[in-house]
Short mmCIF file of C-alpha atoms in Angstrom, two decimals:
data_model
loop_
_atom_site.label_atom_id
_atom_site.label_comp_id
_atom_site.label_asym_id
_atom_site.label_seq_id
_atom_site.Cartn_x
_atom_site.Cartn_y
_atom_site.Cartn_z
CA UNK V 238 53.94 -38.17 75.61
CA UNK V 239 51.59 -39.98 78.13
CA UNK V 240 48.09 -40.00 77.05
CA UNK V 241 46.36 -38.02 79.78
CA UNK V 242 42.79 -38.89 80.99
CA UNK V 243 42.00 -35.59 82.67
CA UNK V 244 42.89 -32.02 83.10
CA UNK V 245 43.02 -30.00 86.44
CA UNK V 246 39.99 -28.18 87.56
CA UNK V 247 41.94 -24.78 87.81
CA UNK V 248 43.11 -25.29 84.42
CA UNK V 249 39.72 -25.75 83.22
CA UNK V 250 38.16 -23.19 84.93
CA UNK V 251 40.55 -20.74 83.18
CA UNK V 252 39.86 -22.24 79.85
CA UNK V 253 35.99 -21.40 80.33
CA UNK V 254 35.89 -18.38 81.45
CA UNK V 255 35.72 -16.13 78.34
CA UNK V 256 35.66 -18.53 76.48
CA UNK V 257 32.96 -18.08 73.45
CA UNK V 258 32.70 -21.49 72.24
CA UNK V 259 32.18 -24.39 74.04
CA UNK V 260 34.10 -26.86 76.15
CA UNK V 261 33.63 -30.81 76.23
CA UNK V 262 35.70 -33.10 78.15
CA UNK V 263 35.10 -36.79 79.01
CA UNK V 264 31.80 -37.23 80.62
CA UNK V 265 30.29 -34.19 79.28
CA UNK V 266 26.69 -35.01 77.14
CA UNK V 267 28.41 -33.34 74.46
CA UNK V 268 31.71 -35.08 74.79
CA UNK V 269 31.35 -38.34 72.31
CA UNK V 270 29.50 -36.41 69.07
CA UNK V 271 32.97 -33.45 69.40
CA UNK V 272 35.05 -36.45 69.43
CA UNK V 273 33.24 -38.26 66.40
CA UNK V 274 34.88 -37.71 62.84
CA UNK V 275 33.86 -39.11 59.72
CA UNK V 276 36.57 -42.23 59.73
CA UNK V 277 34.61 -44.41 62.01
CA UNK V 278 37.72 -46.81 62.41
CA UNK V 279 38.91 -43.56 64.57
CA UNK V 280 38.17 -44.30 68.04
CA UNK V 281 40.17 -41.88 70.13
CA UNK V 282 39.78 -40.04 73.72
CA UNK V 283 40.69 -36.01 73.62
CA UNK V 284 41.51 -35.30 77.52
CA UNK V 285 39.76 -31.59 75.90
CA UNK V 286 37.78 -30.51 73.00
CA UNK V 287 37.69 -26.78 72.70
CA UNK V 288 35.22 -25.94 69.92
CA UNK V 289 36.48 -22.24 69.59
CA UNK V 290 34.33 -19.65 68.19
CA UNK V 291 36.41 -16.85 67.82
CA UNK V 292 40.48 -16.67 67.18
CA UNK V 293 40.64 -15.42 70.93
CA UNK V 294 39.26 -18.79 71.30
CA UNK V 295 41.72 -20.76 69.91
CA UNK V 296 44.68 -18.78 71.30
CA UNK V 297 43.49 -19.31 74.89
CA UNK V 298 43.46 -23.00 74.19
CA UNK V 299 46.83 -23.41 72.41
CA UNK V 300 48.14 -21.35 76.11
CA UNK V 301 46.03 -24.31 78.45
CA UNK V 302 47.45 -27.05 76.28
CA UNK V 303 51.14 -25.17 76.34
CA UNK V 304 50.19 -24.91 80.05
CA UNK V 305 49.16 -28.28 80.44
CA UNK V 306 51.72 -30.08 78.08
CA UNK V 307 48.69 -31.24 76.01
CA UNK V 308 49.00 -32.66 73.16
CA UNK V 309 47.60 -30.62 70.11
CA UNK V 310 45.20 -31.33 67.05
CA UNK V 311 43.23 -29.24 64.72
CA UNK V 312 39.93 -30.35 63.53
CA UNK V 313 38.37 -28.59 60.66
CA UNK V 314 36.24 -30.39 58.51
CA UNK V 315 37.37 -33.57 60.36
CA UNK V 316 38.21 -35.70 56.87
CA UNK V 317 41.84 -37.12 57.61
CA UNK V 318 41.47 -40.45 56.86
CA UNK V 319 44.34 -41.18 59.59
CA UNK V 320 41.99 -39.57 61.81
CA UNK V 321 44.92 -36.44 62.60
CA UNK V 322 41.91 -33.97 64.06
CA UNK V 323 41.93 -36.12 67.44
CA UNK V 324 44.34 -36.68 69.73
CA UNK V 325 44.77 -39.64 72.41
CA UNK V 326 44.68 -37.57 76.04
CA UNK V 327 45.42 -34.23 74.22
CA UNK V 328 43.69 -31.35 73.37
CA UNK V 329 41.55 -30.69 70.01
CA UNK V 330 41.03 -26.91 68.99
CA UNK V 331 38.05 -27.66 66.79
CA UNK V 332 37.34 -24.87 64.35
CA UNK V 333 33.80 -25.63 63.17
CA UNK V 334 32.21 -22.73 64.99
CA UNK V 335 34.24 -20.97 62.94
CA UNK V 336 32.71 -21.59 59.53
CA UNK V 337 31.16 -18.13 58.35
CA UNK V 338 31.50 -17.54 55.06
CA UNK V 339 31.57 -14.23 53.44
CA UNK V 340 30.96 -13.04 49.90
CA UNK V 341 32.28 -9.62 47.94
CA UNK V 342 31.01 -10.37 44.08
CA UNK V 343 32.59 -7.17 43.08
CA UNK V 344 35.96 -8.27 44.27
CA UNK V 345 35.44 -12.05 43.22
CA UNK V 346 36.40 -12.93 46.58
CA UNK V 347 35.27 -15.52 49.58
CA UNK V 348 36.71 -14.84 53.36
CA UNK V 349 36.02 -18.32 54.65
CA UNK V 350 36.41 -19.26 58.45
CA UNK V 351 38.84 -22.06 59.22
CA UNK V 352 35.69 -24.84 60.08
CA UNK V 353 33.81 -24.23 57.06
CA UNK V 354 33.22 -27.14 55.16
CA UNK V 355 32.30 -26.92 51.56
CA UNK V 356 28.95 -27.11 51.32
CA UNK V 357 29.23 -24.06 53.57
CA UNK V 358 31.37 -22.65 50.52
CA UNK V 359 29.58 -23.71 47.58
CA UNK V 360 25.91 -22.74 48.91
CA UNK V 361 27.31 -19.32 49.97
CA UNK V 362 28.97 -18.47 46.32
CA UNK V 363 26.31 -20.39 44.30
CA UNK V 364 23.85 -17.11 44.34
CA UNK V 365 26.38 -15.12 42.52
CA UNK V 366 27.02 -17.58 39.76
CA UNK V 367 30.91 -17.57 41.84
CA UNK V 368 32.94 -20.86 42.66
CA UNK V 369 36.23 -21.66 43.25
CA UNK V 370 37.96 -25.26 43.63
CA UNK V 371 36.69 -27.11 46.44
CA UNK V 372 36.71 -30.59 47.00
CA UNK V 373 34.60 -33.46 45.73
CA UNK V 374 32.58 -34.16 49.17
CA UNK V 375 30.44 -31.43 50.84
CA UNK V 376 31.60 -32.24 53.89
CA UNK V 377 34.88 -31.98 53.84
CA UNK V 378 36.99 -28.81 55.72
CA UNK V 379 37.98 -25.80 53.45
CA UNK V 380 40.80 -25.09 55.44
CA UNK V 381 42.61 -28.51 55.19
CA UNK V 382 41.32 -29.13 52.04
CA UNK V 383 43.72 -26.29 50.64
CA UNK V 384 46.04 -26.01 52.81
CA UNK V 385 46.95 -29.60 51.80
CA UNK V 386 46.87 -28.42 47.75
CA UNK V 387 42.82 -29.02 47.10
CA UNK V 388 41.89 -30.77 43.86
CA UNK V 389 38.68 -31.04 42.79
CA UNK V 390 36.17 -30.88 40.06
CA UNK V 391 36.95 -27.45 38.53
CA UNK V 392 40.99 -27.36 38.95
CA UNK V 393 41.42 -27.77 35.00
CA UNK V 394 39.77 -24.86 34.53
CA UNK V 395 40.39 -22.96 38.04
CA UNK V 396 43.58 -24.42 39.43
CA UNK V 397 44.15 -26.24 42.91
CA UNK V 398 42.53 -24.33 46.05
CA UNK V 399 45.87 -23.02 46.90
CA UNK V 400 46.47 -21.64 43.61
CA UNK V 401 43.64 -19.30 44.31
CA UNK V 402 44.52 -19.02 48.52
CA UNK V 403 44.86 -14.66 48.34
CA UNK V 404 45.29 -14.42 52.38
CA UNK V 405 45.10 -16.46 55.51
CA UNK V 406 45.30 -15.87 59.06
CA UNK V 407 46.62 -17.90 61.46
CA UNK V 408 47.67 -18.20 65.34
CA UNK V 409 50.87 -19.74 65.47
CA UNK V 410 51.89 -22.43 68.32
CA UNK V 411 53.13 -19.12 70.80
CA UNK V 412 49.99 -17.87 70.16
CA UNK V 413 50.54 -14.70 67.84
CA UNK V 414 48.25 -13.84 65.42
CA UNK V 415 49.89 -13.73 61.85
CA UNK V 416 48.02 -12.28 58.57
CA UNK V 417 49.98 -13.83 55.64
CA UNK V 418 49.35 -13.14 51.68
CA UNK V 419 51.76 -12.59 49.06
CA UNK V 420 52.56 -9.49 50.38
CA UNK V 421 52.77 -9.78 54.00
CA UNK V 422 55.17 -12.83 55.63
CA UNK V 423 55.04 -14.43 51.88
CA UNK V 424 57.59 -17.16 52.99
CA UNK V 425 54.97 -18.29 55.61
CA UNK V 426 52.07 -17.70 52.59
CA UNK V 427 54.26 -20.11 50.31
CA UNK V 428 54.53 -22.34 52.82
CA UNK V 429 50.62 -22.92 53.21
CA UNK V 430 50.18 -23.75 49.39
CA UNK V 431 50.52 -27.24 49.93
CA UNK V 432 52.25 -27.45 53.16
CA UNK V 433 49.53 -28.17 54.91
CA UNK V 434 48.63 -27.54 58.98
CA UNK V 435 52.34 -27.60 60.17
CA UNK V 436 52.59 -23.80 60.48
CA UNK V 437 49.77 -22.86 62.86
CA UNK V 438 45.84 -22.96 63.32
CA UNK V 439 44.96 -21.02 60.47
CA UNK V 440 41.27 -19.00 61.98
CA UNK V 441 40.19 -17.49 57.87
CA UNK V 442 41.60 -17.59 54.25
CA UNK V 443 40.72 -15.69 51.22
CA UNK V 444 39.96 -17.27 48.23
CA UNK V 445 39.68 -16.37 44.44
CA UNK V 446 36.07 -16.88 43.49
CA UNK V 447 35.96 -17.22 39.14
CA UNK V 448 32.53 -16.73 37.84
CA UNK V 449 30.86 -20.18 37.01
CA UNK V 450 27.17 -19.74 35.57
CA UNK V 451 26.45 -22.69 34.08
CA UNK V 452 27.96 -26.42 35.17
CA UNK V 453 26.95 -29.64 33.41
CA UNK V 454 27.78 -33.58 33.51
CA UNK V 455 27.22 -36.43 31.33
CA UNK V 456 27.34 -39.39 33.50
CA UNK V 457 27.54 -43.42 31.99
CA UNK V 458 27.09 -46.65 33.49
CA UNK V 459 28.66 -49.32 31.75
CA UNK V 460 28.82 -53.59 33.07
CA UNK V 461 32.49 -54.17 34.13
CA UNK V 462 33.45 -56.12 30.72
CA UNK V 463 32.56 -52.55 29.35
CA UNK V 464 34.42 -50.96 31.26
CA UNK V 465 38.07 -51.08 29.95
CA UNK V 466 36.83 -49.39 26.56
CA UNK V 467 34.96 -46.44 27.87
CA UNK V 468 38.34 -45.98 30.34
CA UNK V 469 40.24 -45.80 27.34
CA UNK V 470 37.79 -43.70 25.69
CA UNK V 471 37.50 -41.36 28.84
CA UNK V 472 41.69 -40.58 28.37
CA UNK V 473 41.91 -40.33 24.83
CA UNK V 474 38.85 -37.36 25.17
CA UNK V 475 40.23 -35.32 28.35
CA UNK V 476 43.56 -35.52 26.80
CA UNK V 477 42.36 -33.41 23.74
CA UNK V 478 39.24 -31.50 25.97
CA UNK V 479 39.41 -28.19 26.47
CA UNK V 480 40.05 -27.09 30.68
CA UNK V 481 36.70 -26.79 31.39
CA UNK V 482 35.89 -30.49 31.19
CA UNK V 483 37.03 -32.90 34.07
CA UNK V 484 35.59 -35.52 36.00
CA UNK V 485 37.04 -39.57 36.45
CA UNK V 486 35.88 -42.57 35.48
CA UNK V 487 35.13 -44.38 38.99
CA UNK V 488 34.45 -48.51 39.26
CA UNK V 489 31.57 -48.66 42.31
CA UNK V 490 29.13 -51.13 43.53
CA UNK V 491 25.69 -50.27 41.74
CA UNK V 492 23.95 -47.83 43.91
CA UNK V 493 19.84 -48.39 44.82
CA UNK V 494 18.91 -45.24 42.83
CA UNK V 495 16.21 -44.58 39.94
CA UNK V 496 18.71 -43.78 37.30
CA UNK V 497 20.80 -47.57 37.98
CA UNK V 498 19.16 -50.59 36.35
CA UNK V 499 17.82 -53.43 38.70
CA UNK V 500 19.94 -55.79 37.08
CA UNK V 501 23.46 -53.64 38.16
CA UNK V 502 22.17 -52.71 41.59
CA UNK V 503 24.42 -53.75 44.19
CA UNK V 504 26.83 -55.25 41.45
CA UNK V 505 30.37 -53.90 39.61
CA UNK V 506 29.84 -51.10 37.56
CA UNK V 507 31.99 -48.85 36.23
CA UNK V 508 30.85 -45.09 36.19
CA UNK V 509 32.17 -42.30 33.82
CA UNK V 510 31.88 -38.76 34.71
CA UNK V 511 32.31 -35.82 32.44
CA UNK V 512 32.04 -32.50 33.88
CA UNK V 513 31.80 -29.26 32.22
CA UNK V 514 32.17 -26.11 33.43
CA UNK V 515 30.21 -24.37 30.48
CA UNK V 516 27.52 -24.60 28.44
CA UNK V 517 25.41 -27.92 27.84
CA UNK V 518 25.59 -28.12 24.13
CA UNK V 519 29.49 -27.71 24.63
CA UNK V 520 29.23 -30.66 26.99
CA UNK V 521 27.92 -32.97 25.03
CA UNK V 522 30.00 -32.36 21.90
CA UNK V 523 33.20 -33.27 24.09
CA UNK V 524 31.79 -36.56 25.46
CA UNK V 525 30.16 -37.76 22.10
CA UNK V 526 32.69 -40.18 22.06
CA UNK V 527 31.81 -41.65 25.27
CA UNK V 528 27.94 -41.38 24.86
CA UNK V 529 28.46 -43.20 21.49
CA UNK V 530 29.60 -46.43 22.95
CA UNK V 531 27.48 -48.91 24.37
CA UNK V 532 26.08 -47.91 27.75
CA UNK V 533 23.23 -49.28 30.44
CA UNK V 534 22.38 -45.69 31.88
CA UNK V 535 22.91 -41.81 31.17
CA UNK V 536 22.52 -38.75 32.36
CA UNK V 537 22.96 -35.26 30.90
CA UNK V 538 22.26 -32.62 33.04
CA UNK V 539 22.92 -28.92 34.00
CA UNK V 540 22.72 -29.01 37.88
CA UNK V 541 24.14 -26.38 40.32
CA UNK V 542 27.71 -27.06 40.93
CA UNK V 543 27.04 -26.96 44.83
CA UNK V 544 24.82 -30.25 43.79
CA UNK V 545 27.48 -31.54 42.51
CA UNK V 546 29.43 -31.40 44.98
CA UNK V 547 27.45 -33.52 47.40
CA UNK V 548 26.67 -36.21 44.60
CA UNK V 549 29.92 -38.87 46.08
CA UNK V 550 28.86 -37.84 49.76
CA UNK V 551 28.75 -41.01 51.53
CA UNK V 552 27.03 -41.35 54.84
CA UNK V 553 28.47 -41.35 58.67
CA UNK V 554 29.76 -43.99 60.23
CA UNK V 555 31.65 -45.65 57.55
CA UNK V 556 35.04 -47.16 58.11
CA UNK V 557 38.04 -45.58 55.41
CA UNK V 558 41.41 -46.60 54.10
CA UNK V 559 42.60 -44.93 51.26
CA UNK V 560 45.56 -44.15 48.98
CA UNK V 561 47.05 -42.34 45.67
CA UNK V 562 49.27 -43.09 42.67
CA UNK V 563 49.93 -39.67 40.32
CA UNK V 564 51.16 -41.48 36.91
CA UNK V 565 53.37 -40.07 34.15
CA UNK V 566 51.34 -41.32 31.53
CA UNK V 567 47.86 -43.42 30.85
CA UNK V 568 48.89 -45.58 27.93
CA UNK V 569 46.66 -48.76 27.19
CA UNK V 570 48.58 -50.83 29.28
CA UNK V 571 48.27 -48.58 32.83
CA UNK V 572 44.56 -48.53 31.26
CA UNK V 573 44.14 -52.49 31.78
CA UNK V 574 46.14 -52.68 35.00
CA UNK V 575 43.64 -49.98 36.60
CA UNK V 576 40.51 -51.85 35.47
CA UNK V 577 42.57 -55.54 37.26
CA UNK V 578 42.54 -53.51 40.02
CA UNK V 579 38.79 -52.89 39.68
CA UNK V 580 38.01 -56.71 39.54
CA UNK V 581 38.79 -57.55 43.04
CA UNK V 582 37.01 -54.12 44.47
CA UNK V 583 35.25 -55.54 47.48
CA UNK V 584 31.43 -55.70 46.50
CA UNK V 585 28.94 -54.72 47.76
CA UNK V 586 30.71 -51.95 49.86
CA UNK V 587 30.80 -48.07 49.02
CA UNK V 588 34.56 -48.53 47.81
CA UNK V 589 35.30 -46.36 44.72
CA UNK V 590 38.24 -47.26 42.31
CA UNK V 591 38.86 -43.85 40.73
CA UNK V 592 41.07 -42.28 37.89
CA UNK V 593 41.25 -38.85 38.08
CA UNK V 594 42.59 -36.41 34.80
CA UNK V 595 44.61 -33.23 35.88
CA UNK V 596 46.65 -31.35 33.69
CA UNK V 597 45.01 -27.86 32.58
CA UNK V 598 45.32 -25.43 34.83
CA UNK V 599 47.08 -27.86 37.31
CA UNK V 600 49.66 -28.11 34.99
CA UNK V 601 50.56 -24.46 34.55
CA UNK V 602 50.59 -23.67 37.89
CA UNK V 603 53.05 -22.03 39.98
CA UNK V 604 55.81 -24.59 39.56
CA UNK V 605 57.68 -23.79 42.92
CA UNK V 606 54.75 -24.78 45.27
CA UNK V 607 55.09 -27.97 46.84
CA UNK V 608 53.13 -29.64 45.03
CA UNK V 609 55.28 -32.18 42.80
CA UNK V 610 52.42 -34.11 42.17
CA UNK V 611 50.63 -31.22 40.19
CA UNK V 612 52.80 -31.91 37.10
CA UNK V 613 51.31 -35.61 36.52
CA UNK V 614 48.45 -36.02 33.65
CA UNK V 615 46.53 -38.51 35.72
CA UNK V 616 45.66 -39.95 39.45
CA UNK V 617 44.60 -43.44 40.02
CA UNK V 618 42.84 -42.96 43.63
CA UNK V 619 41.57 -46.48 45.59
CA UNK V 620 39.53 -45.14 47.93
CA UNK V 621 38.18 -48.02 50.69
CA UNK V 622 34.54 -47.31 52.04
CA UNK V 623 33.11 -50.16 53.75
CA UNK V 624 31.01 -50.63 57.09
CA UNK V 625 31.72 -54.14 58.24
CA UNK V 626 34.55 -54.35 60.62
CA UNK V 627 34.94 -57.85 59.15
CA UNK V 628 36.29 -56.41 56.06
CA UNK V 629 38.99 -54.70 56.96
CA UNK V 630 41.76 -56.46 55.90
CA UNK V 631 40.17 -57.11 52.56
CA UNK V 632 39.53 -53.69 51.72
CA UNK V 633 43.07 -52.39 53.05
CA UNK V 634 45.15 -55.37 50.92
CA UNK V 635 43.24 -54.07 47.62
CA UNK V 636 44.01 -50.65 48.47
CA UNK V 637 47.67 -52.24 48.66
CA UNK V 638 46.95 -54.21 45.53
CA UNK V 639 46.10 -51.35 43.07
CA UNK V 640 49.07 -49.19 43.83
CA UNK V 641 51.03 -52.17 43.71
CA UNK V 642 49.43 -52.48 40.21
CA UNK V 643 49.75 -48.94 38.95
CA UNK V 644 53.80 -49.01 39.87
CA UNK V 645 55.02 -49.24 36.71
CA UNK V 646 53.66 -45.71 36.00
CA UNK V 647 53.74 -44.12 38.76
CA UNK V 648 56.19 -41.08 39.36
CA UNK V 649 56.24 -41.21 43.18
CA UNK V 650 54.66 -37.87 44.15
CA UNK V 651 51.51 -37.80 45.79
CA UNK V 652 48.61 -36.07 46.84
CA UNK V 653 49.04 -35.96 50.97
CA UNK V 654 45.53 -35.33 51.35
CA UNK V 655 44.41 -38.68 49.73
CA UNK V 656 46.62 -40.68 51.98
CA UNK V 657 46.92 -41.87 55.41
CA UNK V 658 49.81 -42.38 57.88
CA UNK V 659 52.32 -43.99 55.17
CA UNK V 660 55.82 -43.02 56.32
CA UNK V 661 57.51 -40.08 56.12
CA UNK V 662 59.03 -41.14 52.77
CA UNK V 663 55.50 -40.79 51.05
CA UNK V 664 55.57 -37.42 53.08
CA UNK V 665 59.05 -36.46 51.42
CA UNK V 666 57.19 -37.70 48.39
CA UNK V 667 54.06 -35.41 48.80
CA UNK V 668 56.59 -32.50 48.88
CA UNK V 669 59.61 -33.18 47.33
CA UNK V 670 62.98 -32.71 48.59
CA UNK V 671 64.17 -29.21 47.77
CA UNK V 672 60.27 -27.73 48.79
CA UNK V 673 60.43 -29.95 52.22
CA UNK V 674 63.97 -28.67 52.98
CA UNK V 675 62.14 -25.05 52.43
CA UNK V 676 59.71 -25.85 54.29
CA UNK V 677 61.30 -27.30 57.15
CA UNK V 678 62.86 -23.75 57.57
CA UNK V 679 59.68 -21.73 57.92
CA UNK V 680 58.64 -24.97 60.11
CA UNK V 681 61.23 -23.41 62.59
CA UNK V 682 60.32 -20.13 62.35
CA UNK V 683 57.11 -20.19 63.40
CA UNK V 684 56.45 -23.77 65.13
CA UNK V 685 59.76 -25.00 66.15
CA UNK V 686 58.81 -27.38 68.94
CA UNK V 687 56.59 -29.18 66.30
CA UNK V 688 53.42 -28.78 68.35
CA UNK V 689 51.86 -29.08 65.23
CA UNK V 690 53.40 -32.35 64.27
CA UNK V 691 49.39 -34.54 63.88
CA UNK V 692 49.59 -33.80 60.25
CA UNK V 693 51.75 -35.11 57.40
CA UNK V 694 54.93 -33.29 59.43
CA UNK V 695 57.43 -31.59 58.21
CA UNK V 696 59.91 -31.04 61.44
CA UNK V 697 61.63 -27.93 62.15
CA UNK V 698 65.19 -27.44 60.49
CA UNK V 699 66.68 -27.42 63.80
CA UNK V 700 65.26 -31.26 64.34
CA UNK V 701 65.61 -32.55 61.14
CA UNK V 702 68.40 -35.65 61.71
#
């Protein structure tokens, strides 16, 4: 399809008039912060960006874009690091109006709109003592967050976001509303545990809340020659920890804060997080092996899990490449290749080399999700932040480099949302072959002309070759 650089008059009259959001199109003095999202190496040109504020809203728009043979993206929280909520000449139905969030404590549950971000989540269920799963920035999008499988701080003792997804609405590419749960069109509810924004604009979900009063970490900073014993320390206590504990041990260029000595500011460190969803004294009996080894700065703290939340937050404008490797095993070998890979990190940059422990509730579950990647004890996550065009290349080729480096334990399944565009095998691979098969058939059910194909696709049965 032909990029297009402008949309008939007529067409956007029609689009207006009702219309309870707002409208931006090239030109507009709104037009370039819409288009903005929070991979600056995304620089693309919507021919419309209809920031709907109601699901009326967004069904008008899918009919102008139907109409107009536009193009379609979803925007939620606008994370994608391939940048998949804009589209070149298209038409962006941008959901974050649409981010109320509302609370029943009796029930234990959250009805979130589809542009919420978490932040909007977290602050909203913090006053109850309530969380559920949400991911490890504040501002990324609930909705794509678990539609796409969500793991986060709390999934060993919560599960992934869509293990606790109870409902969802959506508008579907013909523009009927659909409520789905496990009740009501389940195959279409199966479908969005994992399957990500294939299926249709999904306006709400309801989410398990799980009653959280009390969160906790014990962060370490150790110098890089440190760092391969407190990694190995960090595996051998989360694979004996009970499921409230979590956390990764993350390599990062020494931030400028209070708690960082001089000396390691702007320098290799490696950084070990332990969280706890419990009580402090419980905390720091399960990471007295960590705090007993030689350290340059700590932190134990009981801080509101919504704080936690924002604490890897990094600011806008920063360029992104990232990717995943989910490994069968951690032994002491994998151990030394991940902290290679965290000698050539690019420094000073906001890069984070990450290791991530699931298992727990992860592990256990509902096995017939796709979500192959769920069954693997641990993630190894290279995640490129950097704000110098001029380091592109050298940021992208150790992204390449640590996977590279991690192959000998990796299983092949991954986490879609921590990738970019990578082929369609890594999409087969964020799936796996018997789920994407099932999901290709409720593909064609409900969006058969792939109009929602600026995701990680699955086409419709009837296209697959």
């Amino acid at each position: 399809m032909t990029p297009r650089t402008s949309v008939p008059d007529a067409a956007l009259t029609g689009l207006r008039s009702g219309f309870a959001g707002e409208v931006h199109v090239p030109g507009d003095p709104g037009y370039d912060e819409a288009r903005t999202v929070f991979n600056s190496m995304i620089d693309r040109r919507p021919a419309v960006v209809a920031q709907c504020a109601s699901e009326a809203d967004v069904t008008k728009a899918l009919a102008v874009a139907r109409d107009q043979e536009l193009e379609v993206a979803v925007r939620g929280g606008g994370h994608s690091v391939a940048g998949m909520a804009l589209s070149e000449g298209g038409l962006v139905i941008d959901l974050r109006r649409m981010h109320a969030v509302d609370v029943d404590p009796g029930a234990g549950t959250a009805r979130v709109g589809g542009g919420a971000v978490m932040s909007d989540l977290d602050r909203t269920t913090q006053p109850h003592s309530l969380a559920t799963t949400g991911g490890r920035v504040s501002t990324t999008g609930v909705g794509g967050f678990t539609l796409g499988g969500g793991s986060g701080w709390l999934e060993r003792k919560f599960g992934l976001a869509c293990d606790n997804l109870l409902a969802a609405d959506v508008v579907t590419a013909d523009g009927i509303s659909v409520h789905t749960s496990a009740y009501e069109n389940p195959e279409l509810f199966w479908a969005l545990h994992g399957g990500g924004g294939n299926f249709g604009v999904v306006t709400s979900l309801t989410l398990q809340l799980h009653e959280l009063p009390e969160m906790n970490i014990v962060m370490l900073l150790f110098r890089p020659e440190n760092g391969p014993e407190a990694v190995r320390a960090y595996r051998d206590v989360l694979e004996s920890a009970p499921d409230a504990a979590g956390g990764g041990c993350i390599y990062i260029t020494g931030p400028p804060e209070e708690w960082v000595p001089e000396p390691l500011v702007g320098h290799l460190v490696c950084a070990v997080l332990l969280t706890y969803a419990g009580p402090r004294a419980e905390a720091r009996d399960v990471a007295a092996p960590l705090l007993a080894l030689e350290h340059e700065a700590e932190i134990v703290d009981t801080l509101p899990y919504a704080d936690l939340q924002c604490m890897l937050d990094d600011p806008p404008g920063m360029r992104n490449y990232w990717s995943a490797e989910y490994l069968d095993g951690f032994p002491d070998e994998a151990a030394a290749a991940f902290c290679a890979g965290a000698a050539t990190l690019p420094v000073p940059t906001n890069c984070q080399h990450v290791l991530f422990p699931l298992g727990g509730a992860v592990a256990r579950g509902p096995a017939d999700y796709p979500l192959p990647w769920r069954s693997s004890p641990w993630a190894v996550h290279p995640f490129g932040v950097w704000e110098d065009e001029a380091d592109d290349e050298r940021v992208r080729e150790w992204v390449r480099t640590v996977r590279a480096g991690m192959m000998p334990w990796a299983n092949g399944a991954v986490y879609l949302n921590f990738i970019g565009r990578e082929g369609q095998e890594r999409v087969m691979a964020g799936f796996g072959e018997e789920a994407y098969e099932r999901l290709a058939r409720v593909k064609a059910r409900y969006d058969p002309d792939n109009v929602f194909h600026l995701n990680h696709n699955v086409k419709p049965a009837v296209a697959m070759v």
